[in-house]
Amino acid sequence: MTITVRPGSTVMFTGDSITDCQRLESEDGLGFGYPLRVAGEWGLRHPDRPVTWLNTGIAGHKVRDLEARWQTDVLDAGPDVVSILVGVNDMGWHTLDPQGHVIPAEEFEAGYDRLLAPLAEAGTELILIEPFLLPIHGVVEAGAGVALIGEKEREEWRTDLDPKIQAVRKLARKYGAHLIAADGMFAELAATAGPEYWAADGVHPTPAGHAALAAAWLRLVA
């Protein structure tokens, strides 16, 4: 089943930096990543069905940060479709920030559930993009030079992330949401072109990575 996007619908993307993608610096407020690609491709395919596209992603945000702004940034807009990608900042950032703490999968799931419940009650169509981590090689900077992330840290992150991915899948089933299994998708893609081709730091997609997300998203709508 696909989501039918009717003329005049409002579609909102929200989440963290992967969705934000410098939206405040972009002319249309959609940023330079997959939301822009989705909106552009939709407009090309369906000039007879204009849609209002919104992006309320904010770099660095976790589920609890989305909760704090959910009413004003999402619910008050009354969107017909909401697409959420969050979780990578809930994963392992205690390894970067001495003041940080482990966010248990149960806490992550409960907060995410509270985001979805009012949308489901309002009849909003939901698209959940599971968080992902690509198995890149070598050492990269994270947090604008705050820390160096190598194989050991990525192993810790993967251990932390896997149950959170399962939580998103569980919530998609609970609410009848459409799921983009992005972690699995990128694992398959990485087997062909290498993980760095899709996300140089393992987290933030390259243009090709954003194109892959947009293509997966567009397969869910008609």
PDB file of C-alpha atoms in Angstrom:
ATOM      1  CA  MET A   1       0.000   0.000   0.000  1.00  0.00           C
ATOM      2  CA  THR A   2       1.233   3.472  -0.873  1.00  0.00           C
ATOM      3  CA  ILE A   3       0.249   6.841   0.510  1.00  0.00           C
ATOM      4  CA  THR A   4      -1.927   8.888  -1.822  1.00  0.00           C
ATOM      5  CA  VAL A   5      -0.733  12.481  -1.720  1.00  0.00           C
ATOM      6  CA  ARG A   6      -3.624  14.676  -2.780  1.00  0.00           C
ATOM      7  CA  PRO A   7      -3.415  18.170  -4.256  1.00  0.00           C
ATOM      8  CA  GLY A   8      -2.958  20.754  -1.531  1.00  0.00           C
ATOM      9  CA  SER A   9      -1.521  18.281   0.984  1.00  0.00           C
ATOM     10  CA  THR A  10       1.126  19.338   3.478  1.00  0.00           C
ATOM     11  CA  VAL A  11       4.079  16.980   3.835  1.00  0.00           C
ATOM     12  CA  MET A  12       6.563  17.496   6.644  1.00  0.00           C
ATOM     13  CA  PHE A  13      10.045  16.073   7.090  1.00  0.00           C
ATOM     14  CA  THR A  14      11.538  16.249  10.563  1.00  0.00           C
ATOM     15  CA  GLY A  15      14.417  14.844  12.557  1.00  0.00           C
ATOM     16  CA  ASP A  16      18.091  15.657  12.965  1.00  0.00           C
ATOM     17  CA  SER A  17      20.948  16.923  10.769  1.00  0.00           C
ATOM     18  CA  ILE A  18      20.371  14.325   8.049  1.00  0.00           C
ATOM     19  CA  THR A  19      16.978  15.928   7.432  1.00  0.00           C
ATOM     20  CA  ASP A  20      17.937  19.488   8.386  1.00  0.00           C
ATOM     21  CA  CYS A  21      20.774  19.569   5.836  1.00  0.00           C
ATOM     22  CA  GLN A  22      21.248  23.348   6.183  1.00  0.00           C
ATOM     23  CA  ARG A  23      17.575  24.125   5.587  1.00  0.00           C
ATOM     24  CA  LEU A  24      17.846  27.601   7.108  1.00  0.00           C
ATOM     25  CA  GLU A  25      20.467  28.458   4.491  1.00  0.00           C
ATOM     26  CA  SER A  26      18.340  27.228   1.592  1.00  0.00           C
ATOM     27  CA  GLU A  27      15.982  29.415  -0.390  1.00  0.00           C
ATOM     28  CA  ASP A  28      12.923  27.186   0.025  1.00  0.00           C
ATOM     29  CA  GLY A  29      13.666  25.998   3.561  1.00  0.00           C
ATOM     30  CA  LEU A  30      14.021  22.360   2.519  1.00  0.00           C
ATOM     31  CA  GLY A  31      17.789  22.122   2.839  1.00  0.00           C
ATOM     32  CA  PHE A  32      20.081  20.374   0.399  1.00  0.00           C
ATOM     33  CA  GLY A  33      19.363  16.709   1.136  1.00  0.00           C
ATOM     34  CA  TYR A  34      16.703  14.098   0.565  1.00  0.00           C
ATOM     35  CA  PRO A  35      13.676  16.344   1.378  1.00  0.00           C
ATOM     36  CA  LEU A  36      14.665  18.670  -1.465  1.00  0.00           C
ATOM     37  CA  ARG A  37      15.180  15.713  -3.796  1.00  0.00           C
ATOM     38  CA  VAL A  38      11.780  14.278  -2.893  1.00  0.00           C
ATOM     39  CA  ALA A  39      10.003  17.589  -3.431  1.00  0.00           C
ATOM     40  CA  GLY A  40      11.760  18.174  -6.745  1.00  0.00           C
ATOM     41  CA  GLU A  41      11.053  14.720  -8.117  1.00  0.00           C
ATOM     42  CA  TRP A  42       7.421  14.875  -6.965  1.00  0.00           C
ATOM     43  CA  GLY A  43       6.973  18.218  -8.690  1.00  0.00           C
ATOM     44  CA  LEU A  44       8.433  16.802 -11.883  1.00  0.00           C
ATOM     45  CA  ARG A  45       6.161  13.766 -11.817  1.00  0.00           C
ATOM     46  CA  HIS A  46       2.984  15.474 -10.637  1.00  0.00           C
ATOM     47  CA  PRO A  47       2.724  19.106 -11.753  1.00  0.00           C
ATOM     48  CA  ASP A  48      -1.045  18.734 -11.408  1.00  0.00           C
ATOM     49  CA  ARG A  49      -0.785  17.925  -7.689  1.00  0.00           C
ATOM     50  CA  PRO A  50       0.935  20.787  -5.872  1.00  0.00           C
ATOM     51  CA  VAL A  51       2.103  19.981  -2.361  1.00  0.00           C
ATOM     52  CA  THR A  52       3.322  22.148   0.517  1.00  0.00           C
ATOM     53  CA  TRP A  53       6.659  20.727   1.630  1.00  0.00           C
ATOM     54  CA  LEU A  54       8.028  21.557   5.082  1.00  0.00           C
ATOM     55  CA  ASN A  55      11.283  20.663   6.817  1.00  0.00           C
ATOM     56  CA  THR A  56      11.615  21.057  10.588  1.00  0.00           C
ATOM     57  CA  GLY A  57      14.735  18.955  11.109  1.00  0.00           C
ATOM     58  CA  ILE A  58      17.350  20.384  13.475  1.00  0.00           C
ATOM     59  CA  ALA A  59      20.957  19.199  13.549  1.00  0.00           C
ATOM     60  CA  GLY A  60      21.965  17.348  16.692  1.00  0.00           C
ATOM     61  CA  HIS A  61      18.464  16.599  17.880  1.00  0.00           C
ATOM     62  CA  LYS A  62      17.500  13.461  19.739  1.00  0.00           C
ATOM     63  CA  VAL A  63      14.014  12.077  20.349  1.00  0.00           C
ATOM     64  CA  ARG A  64      13.725  14.099  23.556  1.00  0.00           C
ATOM     65  CA  ASP A  65      14.567  17.284  21.643  1.00  0.00           C
ATOM     66  CA  LEU A  66      11.831  16.544  19.119  1.00  0.00           C
ATOM     67  CA  GLU A  67       9.409  16.022  22.009  1.00  0.00           C
ATOM     68  CA  ALA A  68      10.200  19.462  23.399  1.00  0.00           C
ATOM     69  CA  ARG A  69       9.229  21.183  20.143  1.00  0.00           C
ATOM     70  CA  TRP A  70       6.717  18.706  18.726  1.00  0.00           C
ATOM     71  CA  GLN A  71       3.608  20.775  19.357  1.00  0.00           C
ATOM     72  CA  THR A  72       4.846  24.006  17.799  1.00  0.00           C
ATOM     73  CA  ASP A  73       7.039  22.569  15.040  1.00  0.00           C
ATOM     74  CA  VAL A  74       4.876  19.649  13.918  1.00  0.00           C
ATOM     75  CA  LEU A  75       1.398  19.297  15.387  1.00  0.00           C
ATOM     76  CA  ASP A  76       0.410  22.951  15.025  1.00  0.00           C
ATOM     77  CA  ALA A  77       1.134  22.784  11.281  1.00  0.00           C
ATOM     78  CA  GLY A  78      -1.517  20.089  10.813  1.00  0.00           C
ATOM     79  CA  PRO A  79       0.471  18.103   8.228  1.00  0.00           C
ATOM     80  CA  ASP A  80      -1.175  15.353   6.200  1.00  0.00           C
ATOM     81  CA  VAL A  81       2.039  13.321   5.992  1.00  0.00           C
ATOM     82  CA  VAL A  82       4.904  13.336   8.481  1.00  0.00           C
ATOM     83  CA  SER A  83       8.259  11.724   7.725  1.00  0.00           C
ATOM     84  CA  ILE A  84      10.599  11.175  10.682  1.00  0.00           C
ATOM     85  CA  LEU A  85      14.288  10.283  10.730  1.00  0.00           C
ATOM     86  CA  VAL A  86      15.789  10.397  14.215  1.00  0.00           C
ATOM     87  CA  GLY A  87      18.024   8.199  16.324  1.00  0.00           C
ATOM     88  CA  VAL A  88      21.628   8.658  15.304  1.00  0.00           C
ATOM     89  CA  ASN A  89      22.121  11.278  18.032  1.00  0.00           C
ATOM     90  CA  ASP A  90      20.490   8.947  20.562  1.00  0.00           C
ATOM     91  CA  MET A  91      23.260   6.481  19.717  1.00  0.00           C
ATOM     92  CA  GLY A  92      26.519   6.448  21.598  1.00  0.00           C
ATOM     93  CA  TRP A  93      27.098  10.182  21.952  1.00  0.00           C
ATOM     94  CA  HIS A  94      28.235   9.552  25.509  1.00  0.00           C
ATOM     95  CA  THR A  95      31.459   8.510  23.807  1.00  0.00           C
ATOM     96  CA  LEU A  96      31.874  12.099  22.570  1.00  0.00           C
ATOM     97  CA  ASP A  97      30.483  14.187  25.409  1.00  0.00           C
ATOM     98  CA  PRO A  98      31.816  13.706  28.957  1.00  0.00           C
ATOM     99  CA  GLN A  99      28.489  15.119  30.191  1.00  0.00           C
ATOM    100  CA  GLY A 100      26.530  12.758  27.973  1.00  0.00           C
ATOM    101  CA  HIS A 101      24.773   9.627  29.118  1.00  0.00           C
ATOM    102  CA  VAL A 102      23.611   6.374  27.602  1.00  0.00           C
ATOM    103  CA  ILE A 103      20.061   6.576  26.265  1.00  0.00           C
ATOM    104  CA  PRO A 104      18.484   3.145  26.770  1.00  0.00           C
ATOM    105  CA  ALA A 105      16.486   1.695  23.900  1.00  0.00           C
ATOM    106  CA  GLU A 106      13.422   1.637  26.155  1.00  0.00           C
ATOM    107  CA  GLU A 107      13.691   5.379  26.787  1.00  0.00           C
ATOM    108  CA  PHE A 108      14.200   6.019  23.077  1.00  0.00           C
ATOM    109  CA  GLU A 109      11.163   3.914  22.164  1.00  0.00           C
ATOM    110  CA  ALA A 110       8.902   5.492  24.778  1.00  0.00           C
ATOM    111  CA  GLY A 111       9.764   9.004  23.622  1.00  0.00           C
ATOM    112  CA  TYR A 112       9.332   8.096  19.960  1.00  0.00           C
ATOM    113  CA  ASP A 113       5.960   6.553  20.807  1.00  0.00           C
ATOM    114  CA  ARG A 114       4.859   9.834  22.366  1.00  0.00           C
ATOM    115  CA  LEU A 115       5.743  11.605  19.117  1.00  0.00           C
ATOM    116  CA  LEU A 116       3.645   9.248  17.024  1.00  0.00           C
ATOM    117  CA  ALA A 117       0.545   8.877  19.197  1.00  0.00           C
ATOM    118  CA  PRO A 118      -1.031  12.322  18.551  1.00  0.00           C
ATOM    119  CA  LEU A 119      -0.276  12.104  14.835  1.00  0.00           C
ATOM    120  CA  ALA A 120      -1.898   8.690  14.574  1.00  0.00           C
ATOM    121  CA  GLU A 121      -4.905   9.967  16.495  1.00  0.00           C
ATOM    122  CA  ALA A 122      -5.256  12.820  13.994  1.00  0.00           C
ATOM    123  CA  GLY A 123      -5.132  10.392  11.057  1.00  0.00           C
ATOM    124  CA  THR A 124      -1.774  11.651   9.797  1.00  0.00           C
ATOM    125  CA  GLU A 125       0.043   9.388   7.367  1.00  0.00           C
ATOM    126  CA  LEU A 126       3.390   8.369   8.846  1.00  0.00           C
ATOM    127  CA  ILE A 127       6.710   7.499   7.236  1.00  0.00           C
ATOM    128  CA  LEU A 128       9.428   6.326   9.616  1.00  0.00           C
ATOM    129  CA  ILE A 129      13.008   6.172   8.390  1.00  0.00           C
ATOM    130  CA  GLU A 130      15.063   3.962  10.652  1.00  0.00           C
ATOM    131  CA  PRO A 131      18.415   5.383  11.808  1.00  0.00           C
ATOM    132  CA  PHE A 132      21.481   3.928  10.154  1.00  0.00           C
ATOM    133  CA  LEU A 133      25.241   3.577  10.528  1.00  0.00           C
ATOM    134  CA  LEU A 134      27.461   2.608   7.618  1.00  0.00           C
ATOM    135  CA  PRO A 135      30.557   0.461   8.213  1.00  0.00           C
ATOM    136  CA  ILE A 136      33.135   2.921   6.946  1.00  0.00           C
ATOM    137  CA  HIS A 137      36.862   2.361   7.462  1.00  0.00           C
ATOM    138  CA  GLY A 138      39.528   4.399   9.202  1.00  0.00           C
ATOM    139  CA  VAL A 139      39.214   7.296  11.619  1.00  0.00           C
ATOM    140  CA  VAL A 140      36.980  10.333  11.103  1.00  0.00           C
ATOM    141  CA  GLU A 141      36.316  13.521  13.038  1.00  0.00           C
ATOM    142  CA  ALA A 142      32.965  13.836  14.759  1.00  0.00           C
ATOM    143  CA  GLY A 143      31.248  16.796  16.319  1.00  0.00           C
ATOM    144  CA  ALA A 144      33.243  19.404  14.379  1.00  0.00           C
ATOM    145  CA  GLY A 145      36.549  18.050  15.632  1.00  0.00           C
ATOM    146  CA  VAL A 146      35.318  17.244  19.133  1.00  0.00           C
ATOM    147  CA  ALA A 147      36.469  13.637  18.869  1.00  0.00           C
ATOM    148  CA  LEU A 148      38.103  11.101  16.583  1.00  0.00           C
ATOM    149  CA  ILE A 149      35.920   8.110  15.804  1.00  0.00           C
ATOM    150  CA  GLY A 150      37.535   4.836  14.815  1.00  0.00           C
ATOM    151  CA  GLU A 151      36.586   1.183  14.537  1.00  0.00           C
ATOM    152  CA  LYS A 152      36.210   0.694  18.308  1.00  0.00           C
ATOM    153  CA  GLU A 153      33.807   3.618  18.703  1.00  0.00           C
ATOM    154  CA  ARG A 154      31.773   2.531  15.694  1.00  0.00           C
ATOM    155  CA  GLU A 155      31.443  -0.957  17.156  1.00  0.00           C
ATOM    156  CA  GLU A 156      30.086   0.603  20.364  1.00  0.00           C
ATOM    157  CA  TRP A 157      27.708   2.755  18.341  1.00  0.00           C
ATOM    158  CA  ARG A 158      26.465  -0.240  16.371  1.00  0.00           C
ATOM    159  CA  THR A 159      25.759  -2.167  19.571  1.00  0.00           C
ATOM    160  CA  ASP A 160      23.852   0.861  20.874  1.00  0.00           C
ATOM    161  CA  LEU A 161      21.980   1.511  17.621  1.00  0.00           C
ATOM    162  CA  ASP A 162      20.675  -1.956  16.754  1.00  0.00           C
ATOM    163  CA  PRO A 163      17.993  -2.124  19.477  1.00  0.00           C
ATOM    164  CA  LYS A 164      16.890   1.402  18.580  1.00  0.00           C
ATOM    165  CA  ILE A 165      16.438   0.338  14.962  1.00  0.00           C
ATOM    166  CA  GLN A 166      14.306  -2.530  16.211  1.00  0.00           C
ATOM    167  CA  ALA A 167      12.284  -0.056  18.275  1.00  0.00           C
ATOM    168  CA  VAL A 168      11.511   2.034  15.174  1.00  0.00           C
ATOM    169  CA  ARG A 169      10.433  -1.080  13.295  1.00  0.00           C
ATOM    170  CA  LYS A 170       8.212  -2.080  16.215  1.00  0.00           C
ATOM    171  CA  LEU A 171       6.589   1.359  16.326  1.00  0.00           C
ATOM    172  CA  ALA A 172       6.000   1.297  12.568  1.00  0.00           C
ATOM    173  CA  ARG A 173       4.039  -1.925  13.033  1.00  0.00           C
ATOM    174  CA  LYS A 174       2.154  -0.545  16.027  1.00  0.00           C
ATOM    175  CA  TYR A 175       0.959   2.562  14.209  1.00  0.00           C
ATOM    176  CA  GLY A 176       0.651   1.134  10.702  1.00  0.00           C
ATOM    177  CA  ALA A 177       3.359   3.517   9.534  1.00  0.00           C
ATOM    178  CA  HIS A 178       5.340   3.100   6.343  1.00  0.00           C
ATOM    179  CA  LEU A 179       8.917   2.097   7.138  1.00  0.00           C
ATOM    180  CA  ILE A 180      12.069   2.855   5.197  1.00  0.00           C
ATOM    181  CA  ALA A 181      14.564   0.221   6.352  1.00  0.00           C
ATOM    182  CA  ALA A 182      17.469   2.560   5.686  1.00  0.00           C
ATOM    183  CA  ASP A 183      20.082   0.673   7.697  1.00  0.00           C
ATOM    184  CA  GLY A 184      19.525  -2.466   5.663  1.00  0.00           C
ATOM    185  CA  MET A 185      19.269  -0.480   2.432  1.00  0.00           C
ATOM    186  CA  PHE A 186      22.627   1.195   2.989  1.00  0.00           C
ATOM    187  CA  ALA A 187      24.233  -2.100   4.025  1.00  0.00           C
ATOM    188  CA  GLU A 188      23.225  -3.556   0.663  1.00  0.00           C
ATOM    189  CA  LEU A 189      24.383  -0.479  -1.223  1.00  0.00           C
ATOM    190  CA  ALA A 190      27.702  -0.471   0.651  1.00  0.00           C
ATOM    191  CA  ALA A 191      28.364  -3.968  -0.604  1.00  0.00           C
ATOM    192  CA  THR A 192      28.478  -2.663  -4.162  1.00  0.00           C
ATOM    193  CA  ALA A 193      30.155   0.753  -4.050  1.00  0.00           C
ATOM    194  CA  GLY A 194      31.685   0.857  -0.558  1.00  0.00           C
ATOM    195  CA  PRO A 195      30.173   2.546   2.509  1.00  0.00           C
ATOM    196  CA  GLU A 196      32.060   5.835   2.113  1.00  0.00           C
ATOM    197  CA  TYR A 197      30.380   6.349  -1.260  1.00  0.00           C
ATOM    198  CA  TRP A 198      27.020   6.649   0.515  1.00  0.00           C
ATOM    199  CA  ALA A 199      28.093   8.363   3.771  1.00  0.00           C
ATOM    200  CA  ALA A 200      31.695   9.515   4.092  1.00  0.00           C
ATOM    201  CA  ASP A 201      31.558   9.603   7.904  1.00  0.00           C
ATOM    202  CA  GLY A 202      29.179   6.657   8.213  1.00  0.00           C
ATOM    203  CA  VAL A 203      26.336   8.898   9.373  1.00  0.00           C
ATOM    204  CA  HIS A 204      25.703  11.835   7.035  1.00  0.00           C
ATOM    205  CA  PRO A 205      24.780  10.798   3.491  1.00  0.00           C
ATOM    206  CA  THR A 206      26.685  11.958   0.448  1.00  0.00           C
ATOM    207  CA  PRO A 207      24.635  13.286  -2.502  1.00  0.00           C
ATOM    208  CA  ALA A 208      24.320   9.677  -3.668  1.00  0.00           C
ATOM    209  CA  GLY A 209      23.154   8.649  -0.188  1.00  0.00           C
ATOM    210  CA  HIS A 210      20.516  11.366  -0.132  1.00  0.00           C
ATOM    211  CA  ALA A 211      19.402  10.272  -3.598  1.00  0.00           C
ATOM    212  CA  ALA A 212      19.000   6.713  -2.292  1.00  0.00           C
ATOM    213  CA  LEU A 213      16.874   7.936   0.631  1.00  0.00           C
ATOM    214  CA  ALA A 214      14.739  10.058  -1.696  1.00  0.00           C
ATOM    215  CA  ALA A 215      14.184   7.152  -4.085  1.00  0.00           C
ATOM    216  CA  ALA A 216      13.119   4.892  -1.212  1.00  0.00           C
ATOM    217  CA  TRP A 217      10.777   7.606   0.094  1.00  0.00           C
ATOM    218  CA  LEU A 218       9.159   8.177  -3.287  1.00  0.00           C
ATOM    219  CA  ARG A 219       8.380   4.469  -3.618  1.00  0.00           C
ATOM    220  CA  LEU A 220       5.997   4.863  -0.683  1.00  0.00           C
ATOM    221  CA  VAL A 221       3.808   7.572  -2.222  1.00  0.00           C
ATOM    222  CA  ALA A 222       1.535   7.849  -5.212  1.00  0.00           C
TER     223      ALA A 222
END
